mmCIF file of C-alpha atoms in Angstrom:
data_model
loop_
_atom_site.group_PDB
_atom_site.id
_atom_site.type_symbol
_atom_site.label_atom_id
_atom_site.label_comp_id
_atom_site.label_asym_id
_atom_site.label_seq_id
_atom_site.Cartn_x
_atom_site.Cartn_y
_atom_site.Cartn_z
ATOM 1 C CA UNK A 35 -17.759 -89.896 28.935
ATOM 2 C CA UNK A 36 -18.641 -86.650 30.816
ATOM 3 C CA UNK A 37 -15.579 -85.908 32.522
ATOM 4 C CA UNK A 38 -15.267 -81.916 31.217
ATOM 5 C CA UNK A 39 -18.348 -81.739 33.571
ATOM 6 C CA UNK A 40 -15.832 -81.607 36.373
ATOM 7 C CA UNK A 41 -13.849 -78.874 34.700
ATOM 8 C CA UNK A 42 -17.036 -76.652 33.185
ATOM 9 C CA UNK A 43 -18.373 -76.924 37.041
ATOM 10 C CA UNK A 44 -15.233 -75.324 38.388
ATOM 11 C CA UNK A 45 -15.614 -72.702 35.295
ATOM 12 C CA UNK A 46 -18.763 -72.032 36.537
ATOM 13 C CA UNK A 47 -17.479 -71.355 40.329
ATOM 14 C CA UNK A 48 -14.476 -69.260 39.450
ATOM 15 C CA UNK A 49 -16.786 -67.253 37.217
ATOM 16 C CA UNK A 50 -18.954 -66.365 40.414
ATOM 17 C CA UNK A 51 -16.089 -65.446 42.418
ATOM 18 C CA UNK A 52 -14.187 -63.495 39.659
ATOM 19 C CA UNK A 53 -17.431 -61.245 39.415
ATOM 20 C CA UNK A 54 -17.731 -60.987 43.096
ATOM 21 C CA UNK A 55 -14.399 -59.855 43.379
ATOM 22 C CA UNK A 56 -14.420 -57.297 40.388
ATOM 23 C CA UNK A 57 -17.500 -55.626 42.155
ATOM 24 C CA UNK A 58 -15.124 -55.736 45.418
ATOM 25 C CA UNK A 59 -12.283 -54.495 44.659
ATOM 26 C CA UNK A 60 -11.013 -50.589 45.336
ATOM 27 C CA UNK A 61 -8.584 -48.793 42.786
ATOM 28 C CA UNK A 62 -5.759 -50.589 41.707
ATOM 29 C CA UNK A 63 -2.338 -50.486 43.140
ATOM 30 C CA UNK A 64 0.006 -47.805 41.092
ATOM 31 C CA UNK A 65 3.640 -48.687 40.925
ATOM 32 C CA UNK A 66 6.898 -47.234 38.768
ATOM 33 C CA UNK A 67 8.108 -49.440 36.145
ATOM 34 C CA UNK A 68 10.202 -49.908 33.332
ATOM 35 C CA UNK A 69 7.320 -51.616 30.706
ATOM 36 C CA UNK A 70 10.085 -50.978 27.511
ATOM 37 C CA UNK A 71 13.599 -50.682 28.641
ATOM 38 C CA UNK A 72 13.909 -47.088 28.894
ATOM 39 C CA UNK A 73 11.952 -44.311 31.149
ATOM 40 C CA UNK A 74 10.339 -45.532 34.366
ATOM 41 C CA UNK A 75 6.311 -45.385 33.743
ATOM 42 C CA UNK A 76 3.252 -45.088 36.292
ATOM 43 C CA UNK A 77 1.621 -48.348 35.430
ATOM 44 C CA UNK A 78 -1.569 -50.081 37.340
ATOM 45 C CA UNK A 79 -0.755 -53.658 39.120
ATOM 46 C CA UNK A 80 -3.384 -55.814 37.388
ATOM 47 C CA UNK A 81 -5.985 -57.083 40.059
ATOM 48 C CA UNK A 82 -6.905 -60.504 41.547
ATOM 49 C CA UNK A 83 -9.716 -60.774 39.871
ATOM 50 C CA UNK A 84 -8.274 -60.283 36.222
ATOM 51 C CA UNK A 85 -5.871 -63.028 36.671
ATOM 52 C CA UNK A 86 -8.495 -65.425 37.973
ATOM 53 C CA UNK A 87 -10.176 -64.616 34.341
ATOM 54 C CA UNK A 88 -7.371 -66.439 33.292
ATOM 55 C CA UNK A 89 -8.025 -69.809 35.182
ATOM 56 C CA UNK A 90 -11.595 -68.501 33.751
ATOM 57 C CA UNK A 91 -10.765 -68.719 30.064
ATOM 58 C CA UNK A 92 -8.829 -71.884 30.846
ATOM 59 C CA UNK A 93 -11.460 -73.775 31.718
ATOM 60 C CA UNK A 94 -14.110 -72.769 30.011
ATOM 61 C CA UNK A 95 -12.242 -72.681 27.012
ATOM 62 C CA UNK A 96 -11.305 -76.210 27.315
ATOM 63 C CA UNK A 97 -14.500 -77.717 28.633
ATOM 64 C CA UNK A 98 -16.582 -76.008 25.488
ATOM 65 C CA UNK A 99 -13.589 -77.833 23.111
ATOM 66 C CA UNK A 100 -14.005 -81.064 25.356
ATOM 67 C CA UNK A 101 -17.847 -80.695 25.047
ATOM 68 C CA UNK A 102 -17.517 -81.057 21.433
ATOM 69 C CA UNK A 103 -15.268 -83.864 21.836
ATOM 70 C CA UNK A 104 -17.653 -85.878 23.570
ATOM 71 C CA UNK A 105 -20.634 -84.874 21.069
ATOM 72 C CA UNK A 106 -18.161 -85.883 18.038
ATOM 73 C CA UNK A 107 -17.997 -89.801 20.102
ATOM 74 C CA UNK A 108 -21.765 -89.501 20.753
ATOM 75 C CA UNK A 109 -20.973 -89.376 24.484
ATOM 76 C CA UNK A 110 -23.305 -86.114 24.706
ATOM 77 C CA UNK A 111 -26.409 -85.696 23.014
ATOM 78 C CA UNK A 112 -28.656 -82.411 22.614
ATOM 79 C CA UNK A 113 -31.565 -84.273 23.943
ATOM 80 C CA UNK A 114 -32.715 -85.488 27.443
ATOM 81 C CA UNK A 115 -30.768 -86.565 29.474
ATOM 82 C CA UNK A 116 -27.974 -85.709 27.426
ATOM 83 C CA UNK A 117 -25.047 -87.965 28.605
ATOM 84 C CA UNK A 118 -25.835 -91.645 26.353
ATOM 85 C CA UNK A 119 -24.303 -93.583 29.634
ATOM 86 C CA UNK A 120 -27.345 -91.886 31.844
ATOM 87 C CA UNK A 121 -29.215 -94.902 30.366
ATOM 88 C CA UNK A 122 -27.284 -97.872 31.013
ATOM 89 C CA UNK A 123 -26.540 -98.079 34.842
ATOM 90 C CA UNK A 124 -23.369 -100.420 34.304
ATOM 91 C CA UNK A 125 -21.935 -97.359 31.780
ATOM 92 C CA UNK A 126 -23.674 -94.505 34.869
ATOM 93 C CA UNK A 127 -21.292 -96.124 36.915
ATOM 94 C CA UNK A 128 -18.386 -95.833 34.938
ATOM 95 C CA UNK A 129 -19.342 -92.324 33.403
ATOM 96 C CA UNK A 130 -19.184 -90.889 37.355
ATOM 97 C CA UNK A 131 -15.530 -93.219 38.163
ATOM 98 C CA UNK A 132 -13.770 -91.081 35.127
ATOM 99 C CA UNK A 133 -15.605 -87.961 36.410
ATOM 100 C CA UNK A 134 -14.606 -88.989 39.501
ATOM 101 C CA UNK A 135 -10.961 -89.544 38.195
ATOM 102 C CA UNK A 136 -10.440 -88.327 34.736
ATOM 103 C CA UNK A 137 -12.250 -85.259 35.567
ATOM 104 C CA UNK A 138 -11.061 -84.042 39.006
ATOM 105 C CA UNK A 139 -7.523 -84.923 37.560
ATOM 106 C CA UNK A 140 -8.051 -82.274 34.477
ATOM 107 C CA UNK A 141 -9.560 -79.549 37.092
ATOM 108 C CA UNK A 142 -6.654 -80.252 39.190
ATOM 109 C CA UNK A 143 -3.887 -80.053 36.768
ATOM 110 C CA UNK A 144 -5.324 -76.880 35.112
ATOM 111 C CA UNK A 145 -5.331 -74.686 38.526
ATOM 112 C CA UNK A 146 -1.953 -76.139 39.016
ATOM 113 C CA UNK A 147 -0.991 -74.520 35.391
ATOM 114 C CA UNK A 148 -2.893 -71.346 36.848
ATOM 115 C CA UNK A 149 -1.585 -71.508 39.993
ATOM 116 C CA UNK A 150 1.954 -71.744 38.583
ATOM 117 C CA UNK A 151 1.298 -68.913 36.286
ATOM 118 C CA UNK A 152 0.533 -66.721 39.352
ATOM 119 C CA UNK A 153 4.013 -67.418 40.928
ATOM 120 C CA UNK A 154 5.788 -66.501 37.792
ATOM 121 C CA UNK A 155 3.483 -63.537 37.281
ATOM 122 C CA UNK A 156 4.351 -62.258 41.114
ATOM 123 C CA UNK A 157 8.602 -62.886 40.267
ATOM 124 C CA UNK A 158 7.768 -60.672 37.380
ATOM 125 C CA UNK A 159 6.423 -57.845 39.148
ATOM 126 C CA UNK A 160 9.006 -57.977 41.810
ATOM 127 C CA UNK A 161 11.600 -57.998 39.029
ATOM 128 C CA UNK A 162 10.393 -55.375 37.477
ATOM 129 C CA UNK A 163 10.081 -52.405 40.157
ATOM 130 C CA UNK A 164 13.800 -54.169 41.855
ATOM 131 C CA UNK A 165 15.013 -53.581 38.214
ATOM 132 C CA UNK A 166 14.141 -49.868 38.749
ATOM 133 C CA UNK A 167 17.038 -47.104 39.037
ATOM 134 C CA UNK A 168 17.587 -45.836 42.391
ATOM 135 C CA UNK A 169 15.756 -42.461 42.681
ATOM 136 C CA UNK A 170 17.764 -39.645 43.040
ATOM 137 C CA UNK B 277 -3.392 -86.976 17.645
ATOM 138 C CA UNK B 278 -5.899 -84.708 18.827
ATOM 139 C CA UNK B 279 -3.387 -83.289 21.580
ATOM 140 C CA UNK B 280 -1.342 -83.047 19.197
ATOM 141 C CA UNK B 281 -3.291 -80.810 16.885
ATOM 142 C CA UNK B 282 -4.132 -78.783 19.714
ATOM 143 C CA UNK B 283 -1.040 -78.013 21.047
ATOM 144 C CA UNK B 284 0.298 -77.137 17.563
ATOM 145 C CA UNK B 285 -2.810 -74.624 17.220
ATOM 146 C CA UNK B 286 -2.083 -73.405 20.839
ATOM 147 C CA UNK B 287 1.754 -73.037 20.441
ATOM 148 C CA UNK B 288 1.199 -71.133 16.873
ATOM 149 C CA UNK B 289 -1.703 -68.774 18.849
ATOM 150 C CA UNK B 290 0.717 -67.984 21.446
ATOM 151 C CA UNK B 291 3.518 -66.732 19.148
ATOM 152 C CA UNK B 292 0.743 -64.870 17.046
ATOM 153 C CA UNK B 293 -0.578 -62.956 20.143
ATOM 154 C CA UNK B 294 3.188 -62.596 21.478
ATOM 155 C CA UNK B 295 3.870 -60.807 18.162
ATOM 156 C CA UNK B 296 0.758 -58.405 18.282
ATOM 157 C CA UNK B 297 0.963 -58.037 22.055
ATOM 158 C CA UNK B 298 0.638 -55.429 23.855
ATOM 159 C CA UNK B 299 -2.217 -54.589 21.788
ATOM 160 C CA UNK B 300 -4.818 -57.401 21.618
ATOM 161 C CA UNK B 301 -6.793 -55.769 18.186
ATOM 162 C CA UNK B 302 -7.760 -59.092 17.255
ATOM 163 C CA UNK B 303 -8.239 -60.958 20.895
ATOM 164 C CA UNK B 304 -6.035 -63.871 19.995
ATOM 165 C CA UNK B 305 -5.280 -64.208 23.826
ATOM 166 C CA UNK B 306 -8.596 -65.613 23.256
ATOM 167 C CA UNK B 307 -7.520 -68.249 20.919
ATOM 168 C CA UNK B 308 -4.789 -69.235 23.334
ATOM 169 C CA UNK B 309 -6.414 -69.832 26.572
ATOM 170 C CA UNK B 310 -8.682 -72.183 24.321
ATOM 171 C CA UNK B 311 -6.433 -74.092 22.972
ATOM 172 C CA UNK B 312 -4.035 -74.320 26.077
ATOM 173 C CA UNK B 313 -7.194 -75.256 28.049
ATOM 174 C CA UNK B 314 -7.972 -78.316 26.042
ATOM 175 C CA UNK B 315 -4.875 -79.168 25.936
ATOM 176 C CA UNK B 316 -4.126 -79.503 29.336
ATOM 177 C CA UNK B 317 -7.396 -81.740 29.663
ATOM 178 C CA UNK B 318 -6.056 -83.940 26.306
ATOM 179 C CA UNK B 319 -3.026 -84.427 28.043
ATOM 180 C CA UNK B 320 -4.899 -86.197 31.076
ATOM 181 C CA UNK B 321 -6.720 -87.806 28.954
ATOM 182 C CA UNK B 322 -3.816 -88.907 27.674
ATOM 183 C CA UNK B 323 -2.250 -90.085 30.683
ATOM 184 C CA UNK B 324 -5.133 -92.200 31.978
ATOM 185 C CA UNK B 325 -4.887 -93.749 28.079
ATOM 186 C CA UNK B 326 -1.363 -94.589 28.856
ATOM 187 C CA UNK B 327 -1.988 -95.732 31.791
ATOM 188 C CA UNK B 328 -4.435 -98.681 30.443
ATOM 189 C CA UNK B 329 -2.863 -99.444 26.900
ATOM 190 C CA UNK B 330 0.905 -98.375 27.873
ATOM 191 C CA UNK B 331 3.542 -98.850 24.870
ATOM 192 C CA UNK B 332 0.410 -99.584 22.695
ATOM 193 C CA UNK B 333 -0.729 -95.712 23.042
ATOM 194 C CA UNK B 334 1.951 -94.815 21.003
ATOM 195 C CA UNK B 335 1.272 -96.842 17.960
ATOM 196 C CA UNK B 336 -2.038 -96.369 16.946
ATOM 197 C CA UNK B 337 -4.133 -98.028 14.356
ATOM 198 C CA UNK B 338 -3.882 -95.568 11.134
ATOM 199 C CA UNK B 339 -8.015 -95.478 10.987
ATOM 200 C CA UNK B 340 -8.034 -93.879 14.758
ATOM 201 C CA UNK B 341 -5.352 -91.666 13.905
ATOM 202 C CA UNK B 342 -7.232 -90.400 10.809
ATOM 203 C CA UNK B 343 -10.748 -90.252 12.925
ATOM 204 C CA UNK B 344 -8.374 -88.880 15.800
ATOM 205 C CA UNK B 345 -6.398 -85.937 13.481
ATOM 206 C CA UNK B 346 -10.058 -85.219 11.699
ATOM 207 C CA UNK B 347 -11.285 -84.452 15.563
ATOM 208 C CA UNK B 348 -8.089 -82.810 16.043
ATOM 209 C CA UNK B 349 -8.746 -80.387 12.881
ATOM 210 C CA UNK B 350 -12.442 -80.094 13.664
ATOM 211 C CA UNK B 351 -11.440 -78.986 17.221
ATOM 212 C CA UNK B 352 -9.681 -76.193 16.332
ATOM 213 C CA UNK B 353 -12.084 -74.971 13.493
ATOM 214 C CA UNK B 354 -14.709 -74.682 16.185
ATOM 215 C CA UNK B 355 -11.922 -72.574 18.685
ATOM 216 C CA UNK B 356 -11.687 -70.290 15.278
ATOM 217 C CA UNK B 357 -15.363 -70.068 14.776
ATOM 218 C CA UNK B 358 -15.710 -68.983 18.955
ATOM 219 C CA UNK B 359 -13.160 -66.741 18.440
ATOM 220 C CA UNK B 360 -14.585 -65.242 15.610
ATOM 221 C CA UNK B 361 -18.099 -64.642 17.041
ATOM 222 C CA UNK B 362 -16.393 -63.309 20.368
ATOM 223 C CA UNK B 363 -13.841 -60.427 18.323
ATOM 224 C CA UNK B 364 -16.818 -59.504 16.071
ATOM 225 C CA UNK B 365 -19.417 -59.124 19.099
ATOM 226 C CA UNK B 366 -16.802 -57.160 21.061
ATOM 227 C CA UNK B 367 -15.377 -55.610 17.556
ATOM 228 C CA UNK B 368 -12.188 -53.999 19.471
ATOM 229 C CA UNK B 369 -11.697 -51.969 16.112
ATOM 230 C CA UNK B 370 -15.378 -50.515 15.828
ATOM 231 C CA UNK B 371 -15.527 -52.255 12.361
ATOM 232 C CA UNK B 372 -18.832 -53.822 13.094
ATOM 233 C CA UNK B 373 -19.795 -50.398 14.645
ATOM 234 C CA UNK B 374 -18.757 -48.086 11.476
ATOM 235 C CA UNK B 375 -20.219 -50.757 9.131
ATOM 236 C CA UNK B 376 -23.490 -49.942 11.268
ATOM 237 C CA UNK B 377 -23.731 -46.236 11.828
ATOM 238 C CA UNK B 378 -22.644 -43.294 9.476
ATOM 239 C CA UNK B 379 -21.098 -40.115 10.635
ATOM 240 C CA UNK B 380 -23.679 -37.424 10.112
ATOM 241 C CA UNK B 381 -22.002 -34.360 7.447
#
């Protein structure tokens, strides 16, 4: 009924603090790596706040394709108040319990995708300057 | 059927960019968070589905898997057209750019 509200709200957040961050942050760290397989290569650690845009793209990607979900069931319309249930209190009630459940449950699952991407991410790094020849 | 569809359109985006990467010409990384971002929310949708109907979620009436693939199909047209509007505002190549302005003699 409205549950990529939930999502799109978090999209909104993350946003914030991804742009907060970007204006924060000092030079990125510089470290040795092999990036094809042959000669070691100064490359530039990607920063916190680039791989939040990912949970960024995520969600707002998903909400917008949601969105249009909702419009194609006539769940969301581009009048006032939008949301069809907003008019029927019974259907208000049960729009904000799959928010409530639906809708926290999508938010949740997609920073757990994000939040696993991170972890492999970090065992890539660490791979990659371990897999480094020992300098002479 | 609508997962479905999207997961298809996400799995074929992420071999696409995987092939072109690291350049990202075109932005399909784009594409790819999209589509793997409405996935993910299909699939809970999904799951609470299964949850009410069970073994019935699986066998669908062949009128709500039509109106379901049709969504499906639409969804992913309107991921394209984003995608679109997004590579030719940002125009990585300077297509739109050179299309614009001509190099004085």
């Amino acid at each position: 009924m409205a549950c990529f509200l939930i999502p799109a709200a978090e999209a909104v957040i993350t946003t914030i603090v991804t742009k907060v961050m970007r204006s924060k942050e000092a030079n990125p760290e510089t470290v040795k790596v092999q990036l094809d397989g042959e000669e070691p290569v100064e490359a530039e650690k990607i920063p916190f706040s680039r791989k939040l845009g990912w949970l960024n793209k995520l969600l707002w990607g998903g909400s917008a394709l949601l969105a249009f979900e909702h419009v194609w069931h006539g769940e969301v319309v581009p009048w006032f108040p939008f949301l069809t249930a907003v008019s029927d209190p019974a259907e208000a009630a049960e729009m904000l319990n799959e928010m409530a459940t639906a809708g926290v449950a999508m938010a949740v699952l997609v920073t757990a995708v994000w939040a696993g991407m991170l972890v492999v991410s970090s065992v890539i790094e660490k791979r990659a300057k371990k897999a480094l020849p020992a300098e002479s | 059927m609508t997962l479905l569809t999207t997961v298809f359109a996400a799995v074929i985006c992420t071999v696409i960019w995987y092939k072109g990467a690291p350049k990202s010409e075109m932005k399909v990384g784009v594409l790819c968070w999209m589509y793997w971002g409405a996935s993910l929310m299909w699939l809970v949708d999904g799951i609470f589905e299964y949850a009410e109907l069970h073994a019935e979620y699986f066998t669908p009436a062949p009128t709500d898997m039509l109106n379901d693939f049709y969504l499906g199909l639409s969804v992913v047209a309107l991921g394209l057209v984003i995608w679109l509007i997004i590579l030719l505002v940002k125009d990585p190549k300077g297509v739109i750019k050179a299309a614009l302005f001509r190099k004085k003699n």
